[in-house]
CSV table of N, CA and C in Angstrom, one decimal:
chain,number,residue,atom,x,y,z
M,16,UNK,N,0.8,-1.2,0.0
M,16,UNK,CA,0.0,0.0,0.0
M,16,UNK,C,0.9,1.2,0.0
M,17,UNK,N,0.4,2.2,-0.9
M,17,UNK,CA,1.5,3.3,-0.7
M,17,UNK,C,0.8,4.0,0.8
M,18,UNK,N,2.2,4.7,1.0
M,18,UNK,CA,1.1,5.7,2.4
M,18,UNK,C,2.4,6.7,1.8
M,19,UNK,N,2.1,8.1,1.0
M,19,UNK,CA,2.8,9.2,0.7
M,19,UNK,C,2.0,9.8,0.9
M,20,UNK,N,0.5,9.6,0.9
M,20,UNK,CA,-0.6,10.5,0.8
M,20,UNK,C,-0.7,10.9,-0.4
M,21,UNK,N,0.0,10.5,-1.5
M,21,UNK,CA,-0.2,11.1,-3.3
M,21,UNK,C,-1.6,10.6,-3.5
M,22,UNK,N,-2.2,11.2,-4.4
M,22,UNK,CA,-3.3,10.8,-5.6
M,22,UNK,C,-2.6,9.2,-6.2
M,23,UNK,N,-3.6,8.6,-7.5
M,23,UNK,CA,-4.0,8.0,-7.7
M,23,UNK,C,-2.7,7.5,-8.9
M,24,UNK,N,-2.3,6.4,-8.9
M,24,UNK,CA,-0.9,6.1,-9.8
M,24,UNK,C,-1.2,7.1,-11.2
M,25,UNK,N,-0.1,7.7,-11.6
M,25,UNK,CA,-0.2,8.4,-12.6
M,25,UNK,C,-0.9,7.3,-13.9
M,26,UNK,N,-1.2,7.7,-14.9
M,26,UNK,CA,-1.7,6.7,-16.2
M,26,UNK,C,-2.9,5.7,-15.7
M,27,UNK,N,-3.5,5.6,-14.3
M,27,UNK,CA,-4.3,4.5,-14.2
M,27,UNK,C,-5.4,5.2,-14.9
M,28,UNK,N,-6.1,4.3,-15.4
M,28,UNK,CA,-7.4,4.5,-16.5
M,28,UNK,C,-8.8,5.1,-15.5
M,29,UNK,N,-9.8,5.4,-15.3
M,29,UNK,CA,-10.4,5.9,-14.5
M,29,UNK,C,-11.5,4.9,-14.8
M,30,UNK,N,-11.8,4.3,-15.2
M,30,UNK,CA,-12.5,3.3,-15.5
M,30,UNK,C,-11.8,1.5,-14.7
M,31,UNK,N,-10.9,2.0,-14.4
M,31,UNK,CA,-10.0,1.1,-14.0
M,31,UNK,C,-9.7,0.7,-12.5
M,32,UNK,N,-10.7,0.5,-11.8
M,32,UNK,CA,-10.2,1.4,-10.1
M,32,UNK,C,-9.2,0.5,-9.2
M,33,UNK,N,-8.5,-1.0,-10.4
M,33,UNK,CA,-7.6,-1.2,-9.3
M,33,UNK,C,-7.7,-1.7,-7.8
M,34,UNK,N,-7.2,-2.3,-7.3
M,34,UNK,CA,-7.1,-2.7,-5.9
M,34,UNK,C,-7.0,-1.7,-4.9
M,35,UNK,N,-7.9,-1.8,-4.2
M,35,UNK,CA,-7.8,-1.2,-3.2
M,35,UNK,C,-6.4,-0.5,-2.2
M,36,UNK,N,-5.8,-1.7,-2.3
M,36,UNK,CA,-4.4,-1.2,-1.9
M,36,UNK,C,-3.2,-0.5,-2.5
M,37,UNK,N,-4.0,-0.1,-3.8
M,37,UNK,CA,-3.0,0.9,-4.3
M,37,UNK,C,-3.5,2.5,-4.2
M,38,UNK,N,-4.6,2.3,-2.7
M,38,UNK,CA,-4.8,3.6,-2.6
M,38,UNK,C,-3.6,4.4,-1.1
M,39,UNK,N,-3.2,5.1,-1.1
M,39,UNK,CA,-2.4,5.7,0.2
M,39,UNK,C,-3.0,5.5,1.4
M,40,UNK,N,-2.3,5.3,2.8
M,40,UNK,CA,-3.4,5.2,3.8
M,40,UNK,C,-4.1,6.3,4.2
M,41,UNK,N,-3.7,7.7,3.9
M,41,UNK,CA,-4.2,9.3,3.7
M,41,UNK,C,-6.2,9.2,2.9
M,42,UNK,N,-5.9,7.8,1.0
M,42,UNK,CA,-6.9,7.9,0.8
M,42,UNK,C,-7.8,7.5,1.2
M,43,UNK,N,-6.9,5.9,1.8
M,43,UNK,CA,-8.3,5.0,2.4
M,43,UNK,C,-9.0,5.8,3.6
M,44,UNK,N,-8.3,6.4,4.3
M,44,UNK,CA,-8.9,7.1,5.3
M,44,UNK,C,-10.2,8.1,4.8
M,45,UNK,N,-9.6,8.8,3.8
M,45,UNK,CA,-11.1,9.8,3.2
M,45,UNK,C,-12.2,8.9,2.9
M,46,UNK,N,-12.1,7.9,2.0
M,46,UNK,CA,-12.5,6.9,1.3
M,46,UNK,C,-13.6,6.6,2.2
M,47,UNK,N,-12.8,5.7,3.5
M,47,UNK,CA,-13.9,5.3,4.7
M,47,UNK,C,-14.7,6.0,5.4
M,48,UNK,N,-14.4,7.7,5.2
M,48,UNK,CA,-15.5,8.7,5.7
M,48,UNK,C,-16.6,8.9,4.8
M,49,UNK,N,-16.1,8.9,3.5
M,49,UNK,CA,-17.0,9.5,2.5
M,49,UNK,C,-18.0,8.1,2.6
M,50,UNK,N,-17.6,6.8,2.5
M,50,UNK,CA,-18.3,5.6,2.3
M,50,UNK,C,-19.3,5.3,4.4
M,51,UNK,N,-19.0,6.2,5.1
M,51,UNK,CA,-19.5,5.9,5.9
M,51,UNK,C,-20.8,7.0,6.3
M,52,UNK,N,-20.4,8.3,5.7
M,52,UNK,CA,-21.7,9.4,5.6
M,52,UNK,C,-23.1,9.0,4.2
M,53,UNK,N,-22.1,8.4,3.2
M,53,UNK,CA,-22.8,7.9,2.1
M,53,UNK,C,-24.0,6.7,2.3
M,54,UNK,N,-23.4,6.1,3.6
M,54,UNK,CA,-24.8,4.8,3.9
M,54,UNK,C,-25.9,5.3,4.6
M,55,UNK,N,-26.4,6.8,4.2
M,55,UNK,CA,-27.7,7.3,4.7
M,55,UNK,C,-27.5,8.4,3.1
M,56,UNK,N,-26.7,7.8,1.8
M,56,UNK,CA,-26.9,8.5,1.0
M,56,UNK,C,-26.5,10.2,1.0
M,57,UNK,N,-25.8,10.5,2.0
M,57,UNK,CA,-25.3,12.1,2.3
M,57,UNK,C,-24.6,12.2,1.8
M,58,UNK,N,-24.2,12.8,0.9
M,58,UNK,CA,-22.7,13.4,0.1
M,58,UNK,C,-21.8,14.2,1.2
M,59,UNK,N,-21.0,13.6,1.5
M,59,UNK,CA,-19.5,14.2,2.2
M,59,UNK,C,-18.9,15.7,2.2
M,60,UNK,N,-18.7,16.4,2.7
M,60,UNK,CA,-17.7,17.5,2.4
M,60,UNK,C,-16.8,17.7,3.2
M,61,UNK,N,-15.7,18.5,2.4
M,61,UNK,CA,-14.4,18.5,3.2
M,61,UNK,C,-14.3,18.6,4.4
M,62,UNK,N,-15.1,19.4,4.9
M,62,UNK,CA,-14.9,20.1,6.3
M,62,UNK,C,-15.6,18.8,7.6
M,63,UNK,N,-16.9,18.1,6.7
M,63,UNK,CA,-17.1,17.1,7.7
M,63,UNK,C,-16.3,16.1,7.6
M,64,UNK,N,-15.4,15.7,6.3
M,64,UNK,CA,-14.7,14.8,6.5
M,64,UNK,C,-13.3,15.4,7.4
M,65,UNK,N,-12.9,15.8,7.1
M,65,UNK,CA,-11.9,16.9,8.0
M,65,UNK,C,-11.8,16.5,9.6
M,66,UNK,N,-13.3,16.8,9.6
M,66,UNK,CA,-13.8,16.5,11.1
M,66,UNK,C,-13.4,15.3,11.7
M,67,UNK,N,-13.6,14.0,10.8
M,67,UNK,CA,-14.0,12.9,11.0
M,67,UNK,C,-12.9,12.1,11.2
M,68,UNK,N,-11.8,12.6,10.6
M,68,UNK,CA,-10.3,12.1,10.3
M,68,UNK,C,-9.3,12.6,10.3
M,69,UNK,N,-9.5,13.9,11.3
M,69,UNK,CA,-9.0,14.5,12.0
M,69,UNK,C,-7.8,15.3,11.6
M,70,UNK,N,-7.8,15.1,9.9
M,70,UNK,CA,-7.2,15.4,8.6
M,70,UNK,C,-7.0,16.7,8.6
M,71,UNK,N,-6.2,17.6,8.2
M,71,UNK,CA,-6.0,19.3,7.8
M,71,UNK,C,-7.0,18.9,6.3
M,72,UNK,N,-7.7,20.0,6.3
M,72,UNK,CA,-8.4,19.8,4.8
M,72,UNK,C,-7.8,20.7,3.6
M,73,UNK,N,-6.3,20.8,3.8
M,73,UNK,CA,-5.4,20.9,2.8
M,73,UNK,C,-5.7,19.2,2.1
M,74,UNK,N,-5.2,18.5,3.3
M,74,UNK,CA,-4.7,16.8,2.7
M,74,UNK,C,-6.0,16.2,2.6
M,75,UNK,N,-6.9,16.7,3.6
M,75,UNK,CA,-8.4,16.0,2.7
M,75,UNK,C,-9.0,16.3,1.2
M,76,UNK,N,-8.3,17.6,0.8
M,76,UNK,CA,-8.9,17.9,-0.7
M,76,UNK,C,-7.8,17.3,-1.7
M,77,UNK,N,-6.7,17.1,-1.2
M,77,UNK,CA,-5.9,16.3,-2.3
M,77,UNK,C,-6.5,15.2,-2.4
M,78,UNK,N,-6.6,13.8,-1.5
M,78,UNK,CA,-6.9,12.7,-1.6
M,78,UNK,C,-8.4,12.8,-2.3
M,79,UNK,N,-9.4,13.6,-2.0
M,79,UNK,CA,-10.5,13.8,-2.4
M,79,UNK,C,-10.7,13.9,-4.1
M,80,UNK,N,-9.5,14.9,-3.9
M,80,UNK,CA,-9.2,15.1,-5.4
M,80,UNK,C,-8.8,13.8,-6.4
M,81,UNK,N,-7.6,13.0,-5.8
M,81,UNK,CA,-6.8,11.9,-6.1
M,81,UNK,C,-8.0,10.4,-6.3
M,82,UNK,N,-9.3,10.5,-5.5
M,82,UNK,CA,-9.8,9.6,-5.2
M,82,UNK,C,-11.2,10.2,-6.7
M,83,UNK,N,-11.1,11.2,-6.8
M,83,UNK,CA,-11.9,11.2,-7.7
M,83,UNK,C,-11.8,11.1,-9.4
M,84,UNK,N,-10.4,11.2,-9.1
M,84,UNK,CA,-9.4,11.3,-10.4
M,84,UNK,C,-9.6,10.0,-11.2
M,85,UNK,N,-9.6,9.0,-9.7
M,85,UNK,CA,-9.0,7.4,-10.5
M,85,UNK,C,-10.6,6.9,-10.4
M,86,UNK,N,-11.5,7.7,-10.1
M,86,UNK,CA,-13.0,7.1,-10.1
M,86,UNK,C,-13.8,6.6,-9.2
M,87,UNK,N,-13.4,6.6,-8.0
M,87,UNK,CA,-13.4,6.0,-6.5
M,87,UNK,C,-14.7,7.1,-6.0
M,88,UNK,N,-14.3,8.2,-6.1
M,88,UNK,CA,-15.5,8.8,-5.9
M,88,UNK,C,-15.9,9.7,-7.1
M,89,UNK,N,-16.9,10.6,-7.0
M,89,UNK,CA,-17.7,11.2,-7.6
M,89,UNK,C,-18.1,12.6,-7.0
M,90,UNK,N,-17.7,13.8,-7.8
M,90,UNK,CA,-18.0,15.1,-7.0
M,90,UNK,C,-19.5,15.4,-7.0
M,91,UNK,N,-20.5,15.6,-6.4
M,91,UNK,CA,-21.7,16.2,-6.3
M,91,UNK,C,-21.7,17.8,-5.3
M,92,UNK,N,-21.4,18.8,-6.4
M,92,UNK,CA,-21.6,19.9,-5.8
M,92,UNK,C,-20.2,20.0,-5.2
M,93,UNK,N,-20.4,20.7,-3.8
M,93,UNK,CA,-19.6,20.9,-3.2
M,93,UNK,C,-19.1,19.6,-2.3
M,94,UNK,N,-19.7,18.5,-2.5
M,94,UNK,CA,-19.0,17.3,-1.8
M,94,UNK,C,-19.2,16.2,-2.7
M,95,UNK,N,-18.9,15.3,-1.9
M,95,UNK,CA,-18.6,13.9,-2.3
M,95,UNK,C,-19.3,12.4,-2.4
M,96,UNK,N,-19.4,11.9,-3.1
M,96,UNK,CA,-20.1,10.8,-3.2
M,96,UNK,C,-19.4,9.2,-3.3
M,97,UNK,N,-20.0,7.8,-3.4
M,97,UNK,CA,-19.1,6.6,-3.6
M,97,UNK,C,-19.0,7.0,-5.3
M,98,UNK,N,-18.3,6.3,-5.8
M,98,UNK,CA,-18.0,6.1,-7.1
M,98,UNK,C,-18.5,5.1,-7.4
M,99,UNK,N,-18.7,4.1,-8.6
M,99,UNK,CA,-18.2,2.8,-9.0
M,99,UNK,C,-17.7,1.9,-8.0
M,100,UNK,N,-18.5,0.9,-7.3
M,100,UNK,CA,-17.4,0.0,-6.6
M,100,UNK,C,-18.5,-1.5,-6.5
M,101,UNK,N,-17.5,-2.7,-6.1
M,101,UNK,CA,-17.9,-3.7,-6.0
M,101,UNK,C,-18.3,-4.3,-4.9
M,102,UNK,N,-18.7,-3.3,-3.5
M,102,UNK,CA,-19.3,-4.0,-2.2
M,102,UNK,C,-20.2,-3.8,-1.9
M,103,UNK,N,-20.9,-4.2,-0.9
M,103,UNK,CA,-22.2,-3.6,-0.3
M,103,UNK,C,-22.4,-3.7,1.1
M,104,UNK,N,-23.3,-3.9,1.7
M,104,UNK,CA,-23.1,-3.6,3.1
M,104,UNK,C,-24.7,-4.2,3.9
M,105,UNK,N,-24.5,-5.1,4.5
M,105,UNK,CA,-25.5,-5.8,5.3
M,105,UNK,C,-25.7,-5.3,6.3
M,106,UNK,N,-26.8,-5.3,7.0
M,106,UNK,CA,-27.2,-4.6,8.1
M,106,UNK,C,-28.1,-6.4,8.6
């Protein structure tokens, strides 16, 4: 797993999302906020994810940025949504 906190390997296809673990532990961190406000369908924003992960939201808007680049999420408005993915979630 990278942990530099960079965005999304340069050249990866966006269509392409890749293993999980070639996200930084910076992304997965965002990742797991946005995917955890998103299970009541809330789109995310910087400042609540900020909150949440206790992140400077300098480095929450890179990964946010990074995570949206390689297709992982999806901008709606001023925040964030899941992208494309292959899990789900039992209650």
């Amino acid at each position: 797993m990278r942990d530099d906190g960079a965005g999304p390997a340069e050249g990866r296809a966006e269509e392409s999302l890749g293993d999980a673990q070639e996200m930084s532990s910076r992304e997965l961190t965002v990742y797991e906020a946005v995917a955890t406000l998103n299970v009541d369908e809330r789109p995310a924003t910087v400042s609540e994810i900020a909150g949440m992960t206790e992140l400077p939201e300098d480095d929450v808007r890179r990964a946010l940025g990074g995570l949206a680049d390689g297709g992982r999420l999806v901008r709606d408005g001023e925040a964030y949504k899941l992208g494309a993915h292959d899990w789900g979630l039992d209650y």
